[in-house]
Coordinates of C-alpha atoms in Angstrom, one line a residue:
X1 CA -58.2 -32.8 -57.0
X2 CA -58.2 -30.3 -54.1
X3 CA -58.2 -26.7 -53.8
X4 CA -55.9 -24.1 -51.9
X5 CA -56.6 -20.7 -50.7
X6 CA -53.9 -18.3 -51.3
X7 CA -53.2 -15.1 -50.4
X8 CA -51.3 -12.2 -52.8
X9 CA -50.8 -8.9 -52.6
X10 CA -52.4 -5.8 -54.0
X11 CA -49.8 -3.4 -55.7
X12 CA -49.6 -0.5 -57.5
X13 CA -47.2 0.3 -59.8
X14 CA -45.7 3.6 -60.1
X15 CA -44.0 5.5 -62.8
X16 CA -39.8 6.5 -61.7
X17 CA -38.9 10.1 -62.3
X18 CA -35.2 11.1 -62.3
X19 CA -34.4 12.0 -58.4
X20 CA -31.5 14.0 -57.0
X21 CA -29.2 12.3 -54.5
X22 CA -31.3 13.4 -51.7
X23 CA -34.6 12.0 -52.5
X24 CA -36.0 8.8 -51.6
X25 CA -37.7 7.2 -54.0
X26 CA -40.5 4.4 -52.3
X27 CA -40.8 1.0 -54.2
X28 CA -43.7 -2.2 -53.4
X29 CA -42.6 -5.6 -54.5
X30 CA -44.6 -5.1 -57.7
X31 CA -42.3 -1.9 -58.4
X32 CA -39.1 -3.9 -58.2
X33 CA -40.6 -6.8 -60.0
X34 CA -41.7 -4.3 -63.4
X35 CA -38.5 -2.3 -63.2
X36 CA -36.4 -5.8 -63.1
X37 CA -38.1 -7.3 -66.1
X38 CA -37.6 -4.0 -68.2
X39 CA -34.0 -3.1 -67.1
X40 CA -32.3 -6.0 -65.5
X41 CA -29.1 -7.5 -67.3
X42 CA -30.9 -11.1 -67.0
X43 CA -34.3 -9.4 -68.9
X44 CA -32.2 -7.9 -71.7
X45 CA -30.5 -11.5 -71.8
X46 CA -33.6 -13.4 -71.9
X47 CA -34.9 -11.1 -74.9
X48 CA -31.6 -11.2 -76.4
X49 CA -31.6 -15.4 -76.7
X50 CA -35.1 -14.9 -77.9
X51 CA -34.4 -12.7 -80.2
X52 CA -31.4 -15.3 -81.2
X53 CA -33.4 -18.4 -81.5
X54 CA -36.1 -15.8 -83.9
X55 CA -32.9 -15.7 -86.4
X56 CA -32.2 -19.3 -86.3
X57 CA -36.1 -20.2 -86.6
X58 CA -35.8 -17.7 -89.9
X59 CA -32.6 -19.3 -91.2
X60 CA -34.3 -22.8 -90.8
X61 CA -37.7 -21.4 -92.9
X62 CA -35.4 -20.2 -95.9
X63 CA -34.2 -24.1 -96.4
X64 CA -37.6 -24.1 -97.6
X65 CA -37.8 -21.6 -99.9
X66 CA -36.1 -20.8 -103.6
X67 CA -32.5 -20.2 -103.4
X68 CA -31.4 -17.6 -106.2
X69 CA -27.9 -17.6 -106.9
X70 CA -25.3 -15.9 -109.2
X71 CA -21.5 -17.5 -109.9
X72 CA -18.8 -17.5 -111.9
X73 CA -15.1 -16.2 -112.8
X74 CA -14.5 -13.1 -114.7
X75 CA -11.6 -13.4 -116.5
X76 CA -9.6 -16.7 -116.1
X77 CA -6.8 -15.3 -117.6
X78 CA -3.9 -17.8 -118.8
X79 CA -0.5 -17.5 -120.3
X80 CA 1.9 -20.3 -120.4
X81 CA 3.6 -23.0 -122.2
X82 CA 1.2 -27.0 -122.5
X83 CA 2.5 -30.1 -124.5
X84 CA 1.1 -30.7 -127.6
X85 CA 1.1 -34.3 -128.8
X86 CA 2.3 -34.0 -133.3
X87 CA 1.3 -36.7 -135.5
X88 CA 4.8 -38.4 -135.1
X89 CA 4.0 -38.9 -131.3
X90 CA 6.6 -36.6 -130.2
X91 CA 5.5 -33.9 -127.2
X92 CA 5.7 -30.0 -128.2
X93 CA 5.5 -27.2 -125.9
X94 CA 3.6 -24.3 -127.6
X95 CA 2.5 -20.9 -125.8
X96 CA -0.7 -20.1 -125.4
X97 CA -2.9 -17.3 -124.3
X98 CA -6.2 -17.3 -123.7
X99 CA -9.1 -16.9 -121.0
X100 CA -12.0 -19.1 -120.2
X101 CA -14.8 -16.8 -118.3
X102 CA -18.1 -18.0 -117.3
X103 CA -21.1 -16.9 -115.3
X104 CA -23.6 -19.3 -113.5
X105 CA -27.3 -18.6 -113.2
X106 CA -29.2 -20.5 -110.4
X107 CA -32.6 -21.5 -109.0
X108 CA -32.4 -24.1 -106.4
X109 CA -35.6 -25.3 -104.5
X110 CA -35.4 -28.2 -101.7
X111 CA -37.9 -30.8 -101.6
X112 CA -38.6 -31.1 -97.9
X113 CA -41.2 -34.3 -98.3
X114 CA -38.5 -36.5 -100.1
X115 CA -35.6 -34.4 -99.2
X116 CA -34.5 -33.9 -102.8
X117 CA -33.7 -30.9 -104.8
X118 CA -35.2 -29.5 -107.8
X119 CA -32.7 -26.7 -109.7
X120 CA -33.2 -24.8 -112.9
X121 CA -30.3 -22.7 -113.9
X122 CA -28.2 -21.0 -117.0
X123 CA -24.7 -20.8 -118.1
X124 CA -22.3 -19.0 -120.4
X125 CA -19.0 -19.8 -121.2
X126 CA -16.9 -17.5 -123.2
X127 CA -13.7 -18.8 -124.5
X128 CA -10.7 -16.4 -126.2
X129 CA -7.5 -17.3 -127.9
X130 CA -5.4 -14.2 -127.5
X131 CA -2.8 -16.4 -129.8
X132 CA -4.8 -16.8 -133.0
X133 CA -7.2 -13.6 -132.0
X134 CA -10.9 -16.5 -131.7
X135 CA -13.5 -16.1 -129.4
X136 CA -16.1 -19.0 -128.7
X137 CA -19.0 -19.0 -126.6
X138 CA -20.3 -22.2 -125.1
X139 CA -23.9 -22.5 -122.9
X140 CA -27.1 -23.8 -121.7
X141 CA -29.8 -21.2 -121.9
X142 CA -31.7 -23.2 -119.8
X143 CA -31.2 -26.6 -117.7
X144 CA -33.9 -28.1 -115.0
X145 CA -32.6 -30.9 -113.0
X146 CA -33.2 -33.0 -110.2
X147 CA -31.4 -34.7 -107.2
X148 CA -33.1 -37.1 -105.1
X149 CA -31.5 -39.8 -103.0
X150 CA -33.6 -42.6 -102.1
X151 CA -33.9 -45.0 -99.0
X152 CA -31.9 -42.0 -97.6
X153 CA -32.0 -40.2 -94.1
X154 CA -34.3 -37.3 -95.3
X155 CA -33.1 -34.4 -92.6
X156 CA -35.3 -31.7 -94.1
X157 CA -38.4 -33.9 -93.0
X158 CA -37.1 -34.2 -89.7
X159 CA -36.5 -30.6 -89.5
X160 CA -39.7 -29.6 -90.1
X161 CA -41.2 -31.6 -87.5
X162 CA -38.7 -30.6 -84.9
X163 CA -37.8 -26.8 -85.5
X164 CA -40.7 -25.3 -85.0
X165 CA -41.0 -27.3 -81.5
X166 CA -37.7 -25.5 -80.8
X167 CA -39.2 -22.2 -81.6
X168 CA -42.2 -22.8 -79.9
X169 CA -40.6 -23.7 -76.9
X170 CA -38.0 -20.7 -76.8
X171 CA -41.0 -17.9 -76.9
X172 CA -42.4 -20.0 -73.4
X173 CA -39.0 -20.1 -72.7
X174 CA -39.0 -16.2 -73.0
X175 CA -42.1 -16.0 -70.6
X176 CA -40.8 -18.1 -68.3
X177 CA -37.5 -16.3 -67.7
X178 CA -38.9 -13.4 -67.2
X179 CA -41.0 -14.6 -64.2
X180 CA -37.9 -15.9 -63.1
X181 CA -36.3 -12.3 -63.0
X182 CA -39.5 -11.3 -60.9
X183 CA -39.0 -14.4 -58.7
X184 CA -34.9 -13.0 -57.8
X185 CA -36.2 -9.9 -57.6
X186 CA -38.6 -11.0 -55.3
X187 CA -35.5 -12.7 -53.1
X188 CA -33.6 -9.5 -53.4
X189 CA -36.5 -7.4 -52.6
X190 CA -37.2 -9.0 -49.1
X191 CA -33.7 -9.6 -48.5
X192 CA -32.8 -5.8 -48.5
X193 CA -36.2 -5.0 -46.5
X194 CA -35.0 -6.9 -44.0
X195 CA -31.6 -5.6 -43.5
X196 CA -34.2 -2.1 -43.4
X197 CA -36.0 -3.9 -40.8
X198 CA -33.3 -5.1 -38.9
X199 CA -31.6 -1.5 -39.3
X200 CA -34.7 -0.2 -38.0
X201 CA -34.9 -2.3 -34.7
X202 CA -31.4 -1.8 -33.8
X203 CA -32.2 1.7 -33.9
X204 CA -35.0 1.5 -31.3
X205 CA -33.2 -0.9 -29.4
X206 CA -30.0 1.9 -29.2
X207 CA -33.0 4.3 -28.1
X208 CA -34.6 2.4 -25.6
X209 CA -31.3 1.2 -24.0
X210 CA -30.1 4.4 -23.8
X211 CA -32.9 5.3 -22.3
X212 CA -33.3 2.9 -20.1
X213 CA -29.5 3.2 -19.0
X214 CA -30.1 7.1 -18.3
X215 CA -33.1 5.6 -15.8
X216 CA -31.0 3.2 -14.4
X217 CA -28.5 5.8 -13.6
X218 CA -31.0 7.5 -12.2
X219 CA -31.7 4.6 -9.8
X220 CA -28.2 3.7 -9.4
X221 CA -27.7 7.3 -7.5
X222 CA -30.6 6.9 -5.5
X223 CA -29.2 3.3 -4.2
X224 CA -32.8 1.6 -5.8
X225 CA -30.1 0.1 -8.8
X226 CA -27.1 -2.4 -8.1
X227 CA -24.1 -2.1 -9.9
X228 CA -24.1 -5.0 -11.4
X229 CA -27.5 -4.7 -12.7
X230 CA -26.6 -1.0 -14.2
X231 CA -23.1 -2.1 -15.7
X232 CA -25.6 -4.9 -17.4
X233 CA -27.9 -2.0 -19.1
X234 CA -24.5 -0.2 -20.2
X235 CA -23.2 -3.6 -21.6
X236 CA -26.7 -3.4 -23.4
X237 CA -26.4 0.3 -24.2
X238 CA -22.8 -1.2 -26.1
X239 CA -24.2 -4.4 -28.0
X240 CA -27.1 -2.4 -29.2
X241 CA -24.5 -0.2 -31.0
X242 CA -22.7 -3.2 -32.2
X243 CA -26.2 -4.0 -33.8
X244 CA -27.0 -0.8 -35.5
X245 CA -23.3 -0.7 -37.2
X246 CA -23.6 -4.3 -38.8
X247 CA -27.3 -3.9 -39.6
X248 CA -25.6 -0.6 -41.3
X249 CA -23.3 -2.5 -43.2
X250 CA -25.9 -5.0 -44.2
X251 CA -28.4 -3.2 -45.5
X252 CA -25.7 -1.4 -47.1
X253 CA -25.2 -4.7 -48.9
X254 CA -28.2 -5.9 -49.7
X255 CA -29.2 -2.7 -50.8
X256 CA -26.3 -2.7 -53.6
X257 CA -27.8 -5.9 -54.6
X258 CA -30.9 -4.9 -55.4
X259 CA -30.0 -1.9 -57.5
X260 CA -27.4 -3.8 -59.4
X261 CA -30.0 -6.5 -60.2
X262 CA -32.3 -3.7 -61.7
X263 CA -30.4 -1.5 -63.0
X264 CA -30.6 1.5 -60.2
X265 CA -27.7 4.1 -59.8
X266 CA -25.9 3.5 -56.5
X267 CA -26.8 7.0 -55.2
X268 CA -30.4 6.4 -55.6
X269 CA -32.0 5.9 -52.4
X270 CA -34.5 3.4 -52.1
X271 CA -37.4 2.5 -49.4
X272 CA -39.4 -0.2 -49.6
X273 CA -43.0 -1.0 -48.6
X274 CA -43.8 -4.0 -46.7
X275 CA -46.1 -6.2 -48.8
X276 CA -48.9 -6.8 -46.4
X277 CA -51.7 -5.6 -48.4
X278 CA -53.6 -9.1 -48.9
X279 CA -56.2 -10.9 -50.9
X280 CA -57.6 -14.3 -51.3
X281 CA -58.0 -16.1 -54.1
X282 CA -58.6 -19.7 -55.0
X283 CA -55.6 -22.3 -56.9
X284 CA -57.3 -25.6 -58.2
X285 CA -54.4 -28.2 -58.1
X286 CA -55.4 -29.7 -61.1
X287 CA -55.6 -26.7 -63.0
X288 CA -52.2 -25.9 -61.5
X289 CA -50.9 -28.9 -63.4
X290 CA -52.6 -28.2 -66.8
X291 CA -51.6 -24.3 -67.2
X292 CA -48.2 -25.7 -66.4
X293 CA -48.3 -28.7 -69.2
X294 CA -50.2 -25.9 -71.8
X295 CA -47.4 -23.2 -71.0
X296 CA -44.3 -24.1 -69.9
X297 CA -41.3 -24.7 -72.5
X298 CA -40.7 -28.2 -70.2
X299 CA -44.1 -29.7 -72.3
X300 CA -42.8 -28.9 -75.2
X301 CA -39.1 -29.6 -74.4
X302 CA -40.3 -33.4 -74.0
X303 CA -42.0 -33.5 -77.2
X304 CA -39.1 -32.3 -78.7
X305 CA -36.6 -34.8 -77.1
X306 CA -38.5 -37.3 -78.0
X307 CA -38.9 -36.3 -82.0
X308 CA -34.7 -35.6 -81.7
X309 CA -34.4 -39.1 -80.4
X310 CA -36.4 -40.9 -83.1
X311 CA -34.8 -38.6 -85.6
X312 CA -31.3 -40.1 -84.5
X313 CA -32.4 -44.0 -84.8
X314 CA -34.1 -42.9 -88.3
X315 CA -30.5 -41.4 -89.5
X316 CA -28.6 -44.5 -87.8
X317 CA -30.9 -46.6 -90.2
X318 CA -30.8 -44.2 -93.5
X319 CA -27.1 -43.8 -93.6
X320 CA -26.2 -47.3 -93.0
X321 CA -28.1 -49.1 -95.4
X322 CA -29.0 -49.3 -99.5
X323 CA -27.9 -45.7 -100.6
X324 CA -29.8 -44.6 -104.3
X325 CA -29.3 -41.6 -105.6
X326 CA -31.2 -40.2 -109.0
X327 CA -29.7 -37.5 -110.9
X328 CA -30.9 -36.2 -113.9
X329 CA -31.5 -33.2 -116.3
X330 CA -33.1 -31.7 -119.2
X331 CA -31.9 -28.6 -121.0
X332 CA -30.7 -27.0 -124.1
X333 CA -27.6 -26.7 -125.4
X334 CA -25.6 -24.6 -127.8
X335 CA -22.0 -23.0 -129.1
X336 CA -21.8 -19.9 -131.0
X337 CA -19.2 -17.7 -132.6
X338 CA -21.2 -14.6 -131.0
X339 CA -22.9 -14.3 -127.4
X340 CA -26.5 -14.2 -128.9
X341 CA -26.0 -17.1 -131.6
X342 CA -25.8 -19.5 -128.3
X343 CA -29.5 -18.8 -127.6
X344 CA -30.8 -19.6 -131.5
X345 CA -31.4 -22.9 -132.6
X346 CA -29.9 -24.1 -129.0
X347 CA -30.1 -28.2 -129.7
X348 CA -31.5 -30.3 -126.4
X349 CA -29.7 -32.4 -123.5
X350 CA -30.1 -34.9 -121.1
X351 CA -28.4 -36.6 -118.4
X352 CA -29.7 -39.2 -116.3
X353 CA -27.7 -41.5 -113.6
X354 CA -29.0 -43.7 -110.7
X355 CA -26.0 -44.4 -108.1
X356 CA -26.1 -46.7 -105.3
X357 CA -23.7 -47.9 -102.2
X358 CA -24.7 -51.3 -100.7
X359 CA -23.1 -52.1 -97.4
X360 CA -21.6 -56.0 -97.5
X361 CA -19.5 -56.0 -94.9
X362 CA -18.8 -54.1 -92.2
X363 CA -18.2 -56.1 -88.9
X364 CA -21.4 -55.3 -87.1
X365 CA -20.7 -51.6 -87.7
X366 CA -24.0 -50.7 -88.9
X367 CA -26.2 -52.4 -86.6
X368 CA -24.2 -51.1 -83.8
X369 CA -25.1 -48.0 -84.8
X370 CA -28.8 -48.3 -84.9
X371 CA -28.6 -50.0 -82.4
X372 CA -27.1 -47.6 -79.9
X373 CA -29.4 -45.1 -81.5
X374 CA -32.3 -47.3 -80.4
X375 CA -30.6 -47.5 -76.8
X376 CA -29.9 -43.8 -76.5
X377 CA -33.8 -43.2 -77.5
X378 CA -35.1 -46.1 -74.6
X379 CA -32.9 -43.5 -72.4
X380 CA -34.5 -40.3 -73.5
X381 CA -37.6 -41.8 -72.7
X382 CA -37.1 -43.2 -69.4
X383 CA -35.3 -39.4 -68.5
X384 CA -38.6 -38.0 -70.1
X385 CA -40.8 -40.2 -67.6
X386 CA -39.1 -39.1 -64.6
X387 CA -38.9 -35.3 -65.5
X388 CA -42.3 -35.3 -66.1
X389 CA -43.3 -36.7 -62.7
X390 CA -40.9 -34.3 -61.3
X391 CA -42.6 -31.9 -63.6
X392 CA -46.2 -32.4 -61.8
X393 CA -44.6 -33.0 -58.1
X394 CA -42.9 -29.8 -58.0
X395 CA -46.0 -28.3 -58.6
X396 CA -47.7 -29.8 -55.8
X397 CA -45.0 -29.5 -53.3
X398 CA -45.1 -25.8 -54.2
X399 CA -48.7 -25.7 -53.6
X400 CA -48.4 -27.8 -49.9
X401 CA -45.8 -24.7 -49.3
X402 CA -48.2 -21.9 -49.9
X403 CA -51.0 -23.7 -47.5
X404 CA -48.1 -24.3 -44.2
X405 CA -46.8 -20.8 -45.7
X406 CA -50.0 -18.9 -45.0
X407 CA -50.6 -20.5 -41.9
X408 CA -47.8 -19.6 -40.3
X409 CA -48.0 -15.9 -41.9
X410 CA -50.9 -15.9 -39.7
X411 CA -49.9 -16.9 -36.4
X412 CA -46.9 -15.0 -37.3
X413 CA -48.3 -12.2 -37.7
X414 CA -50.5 -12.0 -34.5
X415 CA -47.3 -13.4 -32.4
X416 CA -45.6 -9.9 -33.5
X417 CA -48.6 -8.1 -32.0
X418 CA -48.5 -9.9 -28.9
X419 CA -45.1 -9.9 -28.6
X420 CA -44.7 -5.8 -29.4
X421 CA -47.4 -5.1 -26.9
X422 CA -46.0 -7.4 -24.0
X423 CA -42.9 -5.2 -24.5
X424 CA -44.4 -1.9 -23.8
X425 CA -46.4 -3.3 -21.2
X426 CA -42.8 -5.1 -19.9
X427 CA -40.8 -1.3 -20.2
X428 CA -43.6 0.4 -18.4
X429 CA -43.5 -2.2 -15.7
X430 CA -39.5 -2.1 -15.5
X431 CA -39.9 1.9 -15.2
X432 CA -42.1 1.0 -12.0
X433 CA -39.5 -1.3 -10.7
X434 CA -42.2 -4.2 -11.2
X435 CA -39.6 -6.3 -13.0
X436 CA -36.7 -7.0 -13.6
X437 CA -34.2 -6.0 -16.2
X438 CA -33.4 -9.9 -17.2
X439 CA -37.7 -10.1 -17.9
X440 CA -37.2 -6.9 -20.1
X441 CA -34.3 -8.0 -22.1
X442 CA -36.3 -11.7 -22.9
X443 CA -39.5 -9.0 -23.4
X444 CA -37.2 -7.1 -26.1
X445 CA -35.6 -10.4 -27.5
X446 CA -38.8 -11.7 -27.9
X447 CA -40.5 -8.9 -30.1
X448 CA -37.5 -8.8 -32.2
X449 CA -37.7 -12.4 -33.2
X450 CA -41.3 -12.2 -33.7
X451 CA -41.4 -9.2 -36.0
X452 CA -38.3 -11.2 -37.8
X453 CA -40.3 -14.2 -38.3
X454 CA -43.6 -12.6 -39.5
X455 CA -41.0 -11.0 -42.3
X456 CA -39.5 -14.0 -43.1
X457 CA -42.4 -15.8 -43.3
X458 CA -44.0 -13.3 -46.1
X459 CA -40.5 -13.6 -48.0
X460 CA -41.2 -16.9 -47.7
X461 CA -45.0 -17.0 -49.1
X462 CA -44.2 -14.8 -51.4
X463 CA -41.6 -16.7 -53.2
X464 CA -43.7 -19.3 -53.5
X465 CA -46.4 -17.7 -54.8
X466 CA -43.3 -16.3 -57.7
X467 CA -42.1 -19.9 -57.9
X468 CA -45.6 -21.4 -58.9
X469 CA -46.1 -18.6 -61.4
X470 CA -42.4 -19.4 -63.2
X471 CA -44.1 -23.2 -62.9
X472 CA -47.4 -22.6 -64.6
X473 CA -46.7 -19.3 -66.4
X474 CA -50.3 -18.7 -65.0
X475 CA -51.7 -15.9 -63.4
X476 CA -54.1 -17.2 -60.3
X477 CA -54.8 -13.5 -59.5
X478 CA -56.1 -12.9 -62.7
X479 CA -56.8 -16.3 -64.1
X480 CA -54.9 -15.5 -67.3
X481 CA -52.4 -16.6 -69.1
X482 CA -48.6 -14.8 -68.3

């Protein structure tokens, strides 16, 4: 076990009012990040397939509950001709008239330990002979019943073991997408403030080469400046435009990026504030690892595989063996000239049956069966083992990241410093004719790159410090739960 020291930024979040086209409005990372995971098109689809796997965890529940059901055909109207057999033998066709309605009442309840069904239900029948002008009623006023199979693949078990895994691992899943909208944001975020960066050194770098080439002019006519050294500070003067036009265009880009991802108007004007606002704060490697196995859908995602895979050798085994199946029910009975007559004196029934399929031969069909079942579950495993390790190992290569990360943040951040006050010191000294204009230009080169690098490298801390919160769902800042 071993410990890291991080660093994170303080923000503070603040509340967007409506703007007109001509203000600015001023955003930190933590801004973006809130107003991405309320208005984004990926947040509202991350809720949205929450909000989808809710229904299905609902629809899954009510297999589990009494089903209450109503059925039946009002009228069956029939008119046409049928053979009637006379007591010589001979076939007669005779009209008839009549109509046979009926109306089913149900009560079905599943039996999710045995996965059989218990049903009570109630029937009418009414008959009519438009012919001879009768009317019969035939019904149960009440029948309870019950259909279990035995030896059988019970699917309702399995469900119950299983879908709630599911839904459990769709409201980390939830979680866990979001942090993944504040990690692009993240990416989005830097990548526009550096296109703003980079805009805003090709704008001092037109300045000071203009005004450098107006001193070199200056020089030039006094005889103190070659011509080939001021047609170089000209061609500078030139590339520096060249800079500030595609730095134009790409923060341009990058800042149409941004406010597509979260759900900004194009005409709203954004500036963003450099994150450098730091504190430090202790990650435990270990605990790393354990937030991530107690939160993350992953954890749960195994256990589930794993529960799916035994639940496909246990169906390979139930549906290719003995099949039993017990039917049977108790009720009362009755017919009636008159709708209530069928409910007086109703006489009792019964039906039992026991059914069964035995396999004899099938040419190796069933054992194939289980056994690629059994294969196929060896396989989930194995895939389980490795995802797991990868599970743990991205962790800790994230970690090893954020240590190199905030060491070079560091020295980055002193090199932009140095490298900013070495160009002063280099202009003023070019202005005195104490050096020359190639020592400038590596002077200015040199600043830019640094000030680009101590950028990149907090775009680059702080996506890592976003990709180990989308890995542990953990908040180190805080030391809560996301």
């Amino acid at each position: 076990m071993f410990k890291l020291i991080l660093l994170a930024g303080i923000f503070m979040p603040i509340v967007v009012k409506s703007q007109s086209l001509s203000d600015t409005v001023k955003l930190n990372l933590q801004d973006v990040i809130e107003i991405a995971k309320t208005h984004s098109t990926a947040a509202v689809q991350a809720a949205t397939i929450r909000e989808n796997q809710y229904w299905q965890y609902k629809t899954f529940k009510s297999n589990y509950s009494p089903q209450l059901s109503l059925d039946g055909t009002l009228p069956q109207f029939s008119k046409t001709n049928i053979p009637v057999i006379q007591p010589d033998g001979t076939v007669e066709f005779k009209p008839v008239t009549n109509d046979n309605s009926q109306v089913n009442l149900g009560l079905t309840q599943n039996i999710g330990l045995t996965g059989g069904q218990l049903f009570l239900g109630s029937n009418v029948l009414r008959f009519s002979d438009f012919d001879r002008k009768q009317t019969r009623y035939n019904g149960n006023p009440l029948i309870i019943g019950l259909n279990q199979p035995l030896f059988a693949f019970n699917s309702l078990s399995w469900d119950k073991k299983i879908e709630p895994l599911r839904y459990e691992e769709s409201q980390k899943k939830y979680r866990e997408d979001l942090e993944v909208v504040g990690r692009d944001a993240s990416e989005l975020f830097f990548s526009l403030l550096i296109a703003q960066i980079n805009k805003d050194i090709a704008a001092k770098n037109l300045s000071n080469n203009e005004t450098i080439y107006k001193i070199g002019e200056g020089k030039a006519a006094l005889g103190r400046l070659s011509k080939d050294e001021l047609l170089r500070l000209k061609l500078g003067v030139l590339n520096a435009r060249k800079a500030v036009s595609q730095a134009n265009v790409d923060a341009e880009t990058s800042d149409l990026q941004l406010k597509s991802f979260i759900g900004f108007s194009a005409t709203n004007q954004i500036q963003l504030i450099l994150p450098e606002n730091l504190l430090t704060f202790e990650v435990d490697a270990t605990v790393a690892v354990q937030q991530a196995k107690n939160n993350r859908q992953k954890a749960i995602e195994f256990k589930r595989a794993l529960l799916e895979a035994d639940k496909d050798v246990a169906k390979a085994k139930g549906e290719n063996g003995l099949k039993v199946n017990l039917f049977g029910t108790f009720g009362l009975t009755n017919v009636a000239n008159q709708l209530p007559g069928i409910y007086r004196n109703a006489k009792d029934q019964q039906e039992i049956s026991l059914g069964f399929q035995i396999p004899i031969l099938d040419w190796g069909r069933s054992a194939s069966r289980i056994k690629t079942a059994q294969s196929n579950r060896k396989l989930v495993e194995a895939n389980i083992k490795q995802a797991q390790i990868n599970f743990e190992q991205e962790i800790y290569t994230t970690l090893r990241q954020l240590v190199m990360i905030k060491e070079q943040m560091q020295t980055n951040a002193e090199a932009d410093i140095t490298a900013n006050e070495r160009f002063e010191i280099a202009k003023k000294r070019y202005f005195l004719n104490d050096l020359s204009i190639t020592d400038l230009n590596i002077a200015l080169q040199e600043k830019d790159q640094a000030r680009r690098d101590y950028i990149f490298s907090l775009k680059s801390f702080w996506n890592a410090y976003f990709s180990l919160r989308v890995l542990t769902l953990y908040d180190f800042a805080t030391n809560k739960n996301i």
